[in-house]
Coordinates of C-alpha atoms and ligand atoms in Angstrom, one line a residue:
X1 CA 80.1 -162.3 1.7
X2 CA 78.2 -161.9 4.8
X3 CA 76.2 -158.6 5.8
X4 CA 74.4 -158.1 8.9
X5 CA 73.0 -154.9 9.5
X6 CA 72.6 -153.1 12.8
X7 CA 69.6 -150.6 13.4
X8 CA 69.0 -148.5 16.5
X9 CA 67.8 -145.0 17.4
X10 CA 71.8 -144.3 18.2
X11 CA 70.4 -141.4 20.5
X12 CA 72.9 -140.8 21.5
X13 CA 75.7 -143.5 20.1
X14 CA 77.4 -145.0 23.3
X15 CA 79.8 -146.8 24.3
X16 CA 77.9 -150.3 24.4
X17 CA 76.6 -149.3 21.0
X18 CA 80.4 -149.5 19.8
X19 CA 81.2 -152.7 21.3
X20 CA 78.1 -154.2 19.7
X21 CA 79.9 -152.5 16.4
X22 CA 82.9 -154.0 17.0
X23 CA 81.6 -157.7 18.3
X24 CA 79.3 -158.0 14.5
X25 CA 82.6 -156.8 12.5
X26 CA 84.2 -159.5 14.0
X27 CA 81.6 -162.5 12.9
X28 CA 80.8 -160.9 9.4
X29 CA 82.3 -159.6 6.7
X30 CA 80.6 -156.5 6.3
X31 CA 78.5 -154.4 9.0
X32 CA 75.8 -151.6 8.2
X33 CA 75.4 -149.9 11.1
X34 CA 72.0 -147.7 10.4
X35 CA 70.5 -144.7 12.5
X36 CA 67.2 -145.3 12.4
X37 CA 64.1 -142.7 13.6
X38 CA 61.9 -144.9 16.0
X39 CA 58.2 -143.7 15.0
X40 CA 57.8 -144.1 18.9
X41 CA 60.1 -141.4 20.0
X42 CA 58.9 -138.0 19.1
X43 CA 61.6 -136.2 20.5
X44 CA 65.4 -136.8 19.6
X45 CA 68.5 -135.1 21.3
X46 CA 70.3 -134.9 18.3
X47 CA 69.2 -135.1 13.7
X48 CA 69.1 -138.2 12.4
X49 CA 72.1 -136.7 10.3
X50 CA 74.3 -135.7 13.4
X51 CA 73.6 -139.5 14.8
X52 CA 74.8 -140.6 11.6
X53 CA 78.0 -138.7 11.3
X54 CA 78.7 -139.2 15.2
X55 CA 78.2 -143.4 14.5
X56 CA 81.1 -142.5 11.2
X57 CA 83.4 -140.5 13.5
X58 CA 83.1 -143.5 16.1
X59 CA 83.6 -146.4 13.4
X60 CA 86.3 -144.7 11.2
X61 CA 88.8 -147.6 12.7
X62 CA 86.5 -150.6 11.4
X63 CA 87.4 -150.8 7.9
X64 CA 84.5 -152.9 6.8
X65 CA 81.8 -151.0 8.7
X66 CA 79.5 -148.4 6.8
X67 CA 77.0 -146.3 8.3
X68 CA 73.8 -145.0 7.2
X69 CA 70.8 -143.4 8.1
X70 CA 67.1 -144.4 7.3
X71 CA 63.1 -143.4 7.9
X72 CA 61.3 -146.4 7.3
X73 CA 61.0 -150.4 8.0
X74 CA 64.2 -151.7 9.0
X75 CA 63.1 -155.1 7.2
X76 CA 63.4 -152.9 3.8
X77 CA 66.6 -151.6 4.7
X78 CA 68.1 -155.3 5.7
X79 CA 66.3 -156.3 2.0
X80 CA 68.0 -153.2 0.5
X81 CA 71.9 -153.5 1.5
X82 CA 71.5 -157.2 1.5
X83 CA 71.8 -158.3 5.0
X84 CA 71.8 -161.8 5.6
X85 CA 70.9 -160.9 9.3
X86 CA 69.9 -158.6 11.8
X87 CA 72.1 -157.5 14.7
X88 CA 71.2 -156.1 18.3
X89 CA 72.9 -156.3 22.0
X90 CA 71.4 -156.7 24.6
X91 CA 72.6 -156.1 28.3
X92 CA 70.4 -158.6 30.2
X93 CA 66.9 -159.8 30.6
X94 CA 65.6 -156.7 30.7
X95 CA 65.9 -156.2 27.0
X96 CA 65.2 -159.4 25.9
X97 CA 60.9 -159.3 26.2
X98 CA 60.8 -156.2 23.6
X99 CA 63.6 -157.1 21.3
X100 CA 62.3 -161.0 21.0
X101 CA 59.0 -159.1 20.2
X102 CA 60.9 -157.2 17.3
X103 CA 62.5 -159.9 16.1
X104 CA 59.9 -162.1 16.0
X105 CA 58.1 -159.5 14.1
X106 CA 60.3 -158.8 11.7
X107 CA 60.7 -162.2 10.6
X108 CA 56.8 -161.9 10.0
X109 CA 57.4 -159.5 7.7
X110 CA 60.3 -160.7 5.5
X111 CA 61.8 -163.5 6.8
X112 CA 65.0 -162.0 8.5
X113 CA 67.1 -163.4 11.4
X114 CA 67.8 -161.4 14.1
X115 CA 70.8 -162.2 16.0
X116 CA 71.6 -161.5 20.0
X117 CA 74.8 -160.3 21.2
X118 CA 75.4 -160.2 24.8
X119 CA 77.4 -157.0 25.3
X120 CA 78.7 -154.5 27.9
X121 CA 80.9 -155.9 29.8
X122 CA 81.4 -153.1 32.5
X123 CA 79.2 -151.2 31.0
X124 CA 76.3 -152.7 31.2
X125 CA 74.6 -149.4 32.8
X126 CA 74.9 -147.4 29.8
X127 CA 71.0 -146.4 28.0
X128 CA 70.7 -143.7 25.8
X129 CA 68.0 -142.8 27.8
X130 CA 69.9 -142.0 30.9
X131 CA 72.8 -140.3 28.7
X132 CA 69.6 -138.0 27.1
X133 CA 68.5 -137.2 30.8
X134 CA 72.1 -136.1 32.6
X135 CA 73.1 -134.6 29.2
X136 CA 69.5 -132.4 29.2
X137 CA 69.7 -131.7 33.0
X138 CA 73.4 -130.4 32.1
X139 CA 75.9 -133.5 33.6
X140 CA 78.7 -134.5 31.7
X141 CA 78.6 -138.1 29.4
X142 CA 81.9 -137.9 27.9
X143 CA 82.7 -141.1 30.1
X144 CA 79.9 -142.7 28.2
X145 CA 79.8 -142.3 24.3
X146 CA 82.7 -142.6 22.2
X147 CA 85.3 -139.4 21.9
X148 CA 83.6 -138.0 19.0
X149 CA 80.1 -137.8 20.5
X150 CA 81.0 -136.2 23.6
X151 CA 82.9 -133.3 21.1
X152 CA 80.2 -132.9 19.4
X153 CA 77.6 -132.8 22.1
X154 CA 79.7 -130.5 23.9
X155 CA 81.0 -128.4 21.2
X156 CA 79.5 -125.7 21.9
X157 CA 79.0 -125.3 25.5
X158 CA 76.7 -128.5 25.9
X159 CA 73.2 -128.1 26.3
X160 CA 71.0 -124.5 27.3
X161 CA 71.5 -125.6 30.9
X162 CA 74.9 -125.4 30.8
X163 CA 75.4 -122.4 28.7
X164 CA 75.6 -118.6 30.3
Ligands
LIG1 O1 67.6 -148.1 19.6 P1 66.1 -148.5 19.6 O2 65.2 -147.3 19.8 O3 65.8 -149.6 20.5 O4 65.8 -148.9 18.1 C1 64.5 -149.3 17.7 C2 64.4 -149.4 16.2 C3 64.8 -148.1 15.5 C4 65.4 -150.5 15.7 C5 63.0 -149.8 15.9 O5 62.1 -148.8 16.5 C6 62.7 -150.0 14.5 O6 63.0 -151.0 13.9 N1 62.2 -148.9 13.9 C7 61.9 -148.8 12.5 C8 60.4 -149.1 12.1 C9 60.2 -150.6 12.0 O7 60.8 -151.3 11.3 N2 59.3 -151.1 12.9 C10 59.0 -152.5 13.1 C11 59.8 -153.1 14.1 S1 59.3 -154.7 14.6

């Protein structure tokens, strides 16, 4: 059986997120998708436990998916659920230089693989960074994460900006 596991920040879980999801559950036989807290980031929109639950809601129709969250080095995690790989998309060059620096990294450490997957077709404008932004400044990003994160973003009322 193959595992690949899939790390990110998942803040929030979008759209080209998903189709990453979806491209690895289609190449391997079992996907760990894992919210991760970047020590880089100190601030997060949402828990690492609401990123989580939004990444279940958003997977529930890919059977052989499972979801976790984790603190720590992602090489431990890919030791711990036995990935044979690791998986992450990119959306054009502009990715490439710091992931190639991760991945080259993490096979320092351990060994691992990382694989690329070239994803976002159409939506290859979606960051989480941007969603943060318009969602913190009080825009709407339903268009941009999967049905389950916008209800849960928006549930109630959306950010203080948008609230009375
Ligand atoms: O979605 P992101 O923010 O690009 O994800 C980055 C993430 C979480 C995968 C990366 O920061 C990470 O691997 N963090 C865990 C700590 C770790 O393993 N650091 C060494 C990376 S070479």
């Amino acid at each position: 059986m193959t595992t690949v596991l899939y790390p990110g920040s998942f803040d929030p879980f979008h759209l080209g997120h998903l189709e990453v999801v979806e491209i690895a559950a289609r190449q391997f036989d079992r996907v760990i998708v894992a919210a991760v807290n970047n020590p880089q980031k100190t601030t997060f929109l949402s828990t690492l436990e609401q990123r989580r639950r939004d990444i279940e809601r958003s997977c529930a129709h890919l059977p052989t998916v499972e979801v976790a969250d984790f603190s720590g080095l992602v090489v431990d995690l890919a030791q711990q659920v036995g990935a044979t790989a690791i998986i992450k998309g990119l959306r054009g060059a502009s990715d490439l230089d710091i992931e190639a620096q991760m991945a080259l990294t993490n096979h320092s450490l351990t060994g691992v693989d990382t694989l690329f997957v070239v994803a976002g077709e159409g939506r290859g404008h979606i960051a989480a960074s941007l969603i943060r932004d318009i969602y913190r400044l009080g825009g709407d990003v339903s268009h941009l994460v999967p049905t389950p994160v916008a209800e849960r973003l928006y549930e109630d009322g959306g950010p203080p900006s948008r609230q009375p």
